[in-house]
GROMACS .gro file of N, CA and C in nm:
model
   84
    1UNK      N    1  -1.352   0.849   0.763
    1UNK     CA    2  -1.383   0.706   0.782
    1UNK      C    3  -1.395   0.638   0.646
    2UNK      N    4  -1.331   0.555   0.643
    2UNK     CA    5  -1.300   0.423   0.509
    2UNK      C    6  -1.417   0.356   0.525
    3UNK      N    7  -1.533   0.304   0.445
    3UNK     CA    8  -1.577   0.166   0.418
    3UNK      C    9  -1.415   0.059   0.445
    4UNK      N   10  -1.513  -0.053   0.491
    4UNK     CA   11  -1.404  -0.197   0.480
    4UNK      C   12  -1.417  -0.184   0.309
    5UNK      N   13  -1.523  -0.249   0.264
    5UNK     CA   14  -1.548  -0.285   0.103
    5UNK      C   15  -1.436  -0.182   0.062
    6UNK      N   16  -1.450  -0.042   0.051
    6UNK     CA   17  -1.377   0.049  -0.017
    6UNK      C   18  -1.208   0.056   0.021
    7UNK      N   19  -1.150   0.007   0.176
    7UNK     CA   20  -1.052  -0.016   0.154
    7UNK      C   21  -1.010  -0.077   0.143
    8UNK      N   22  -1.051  -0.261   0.122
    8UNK     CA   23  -0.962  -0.359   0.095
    8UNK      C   24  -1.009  -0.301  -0.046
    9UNK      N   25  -1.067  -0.300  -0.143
    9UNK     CA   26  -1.096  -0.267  -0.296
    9UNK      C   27  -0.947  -0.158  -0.302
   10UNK      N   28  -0.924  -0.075  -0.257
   10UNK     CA   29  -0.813  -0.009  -0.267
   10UNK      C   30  -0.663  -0.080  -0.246
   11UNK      N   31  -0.675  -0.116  -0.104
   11UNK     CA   32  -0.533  -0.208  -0.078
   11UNK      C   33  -0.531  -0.315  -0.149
   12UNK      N   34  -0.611  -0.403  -0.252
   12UNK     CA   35  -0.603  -0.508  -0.359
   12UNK      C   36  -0.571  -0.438  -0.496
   13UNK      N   37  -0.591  -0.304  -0.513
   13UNK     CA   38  -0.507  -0.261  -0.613
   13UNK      C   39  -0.425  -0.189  -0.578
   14UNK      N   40  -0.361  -0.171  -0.507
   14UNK     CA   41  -0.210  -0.127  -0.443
   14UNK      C   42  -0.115  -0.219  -0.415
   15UNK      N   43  -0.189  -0.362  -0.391
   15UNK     CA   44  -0.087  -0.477  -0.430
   15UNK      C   45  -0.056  -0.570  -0.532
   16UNK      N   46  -0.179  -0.496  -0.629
   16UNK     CA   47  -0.170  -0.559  -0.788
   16UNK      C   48  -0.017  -0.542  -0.883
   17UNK      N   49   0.018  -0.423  -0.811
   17UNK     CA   50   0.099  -0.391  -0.893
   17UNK      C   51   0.276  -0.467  -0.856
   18UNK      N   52   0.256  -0.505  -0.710
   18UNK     CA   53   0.360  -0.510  -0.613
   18UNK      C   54   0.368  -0.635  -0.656
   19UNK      N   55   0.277  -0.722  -0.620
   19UNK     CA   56   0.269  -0.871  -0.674
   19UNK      C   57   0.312  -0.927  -0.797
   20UNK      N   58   0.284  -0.838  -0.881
   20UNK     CA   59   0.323  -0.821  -1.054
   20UNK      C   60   0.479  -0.804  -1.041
   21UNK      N   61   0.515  -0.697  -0.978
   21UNK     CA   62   0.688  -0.697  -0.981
   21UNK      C   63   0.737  -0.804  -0.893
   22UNK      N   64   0.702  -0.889  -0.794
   22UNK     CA   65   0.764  -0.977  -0.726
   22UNK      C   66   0.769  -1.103  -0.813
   23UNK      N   67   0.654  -1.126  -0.886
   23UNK     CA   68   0.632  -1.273  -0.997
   23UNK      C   69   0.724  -1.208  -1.109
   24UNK      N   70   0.742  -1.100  -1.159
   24UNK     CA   71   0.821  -1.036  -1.239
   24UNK      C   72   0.981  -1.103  -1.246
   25UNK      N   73   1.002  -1.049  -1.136
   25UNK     CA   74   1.151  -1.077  -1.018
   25UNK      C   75   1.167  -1.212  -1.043
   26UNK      N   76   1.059  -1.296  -0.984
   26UNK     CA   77   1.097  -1.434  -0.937
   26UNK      C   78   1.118  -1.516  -1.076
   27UNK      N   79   1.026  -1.443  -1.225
   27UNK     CA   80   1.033  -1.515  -1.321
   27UNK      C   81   1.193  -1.530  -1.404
   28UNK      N   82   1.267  -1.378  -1.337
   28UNK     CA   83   1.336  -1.344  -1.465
   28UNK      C   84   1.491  -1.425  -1.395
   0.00000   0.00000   0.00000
């Protein structure tokens, strides 16, 4: 069993990185 707190804290840095390559993408 996951805490909520502990898995959105996880799934917000699992999309830190995703988000970063999509603004990445969209910049270049």
């Amino acid at each position: 069993y996951v805490p909520n707190e502990l898995r959105a804290g996880m799934m917000s840095l699992s999309l830190v990185p995703a988000n970063a390559g999509i603004l990445y993408v969209l910049i270049q």
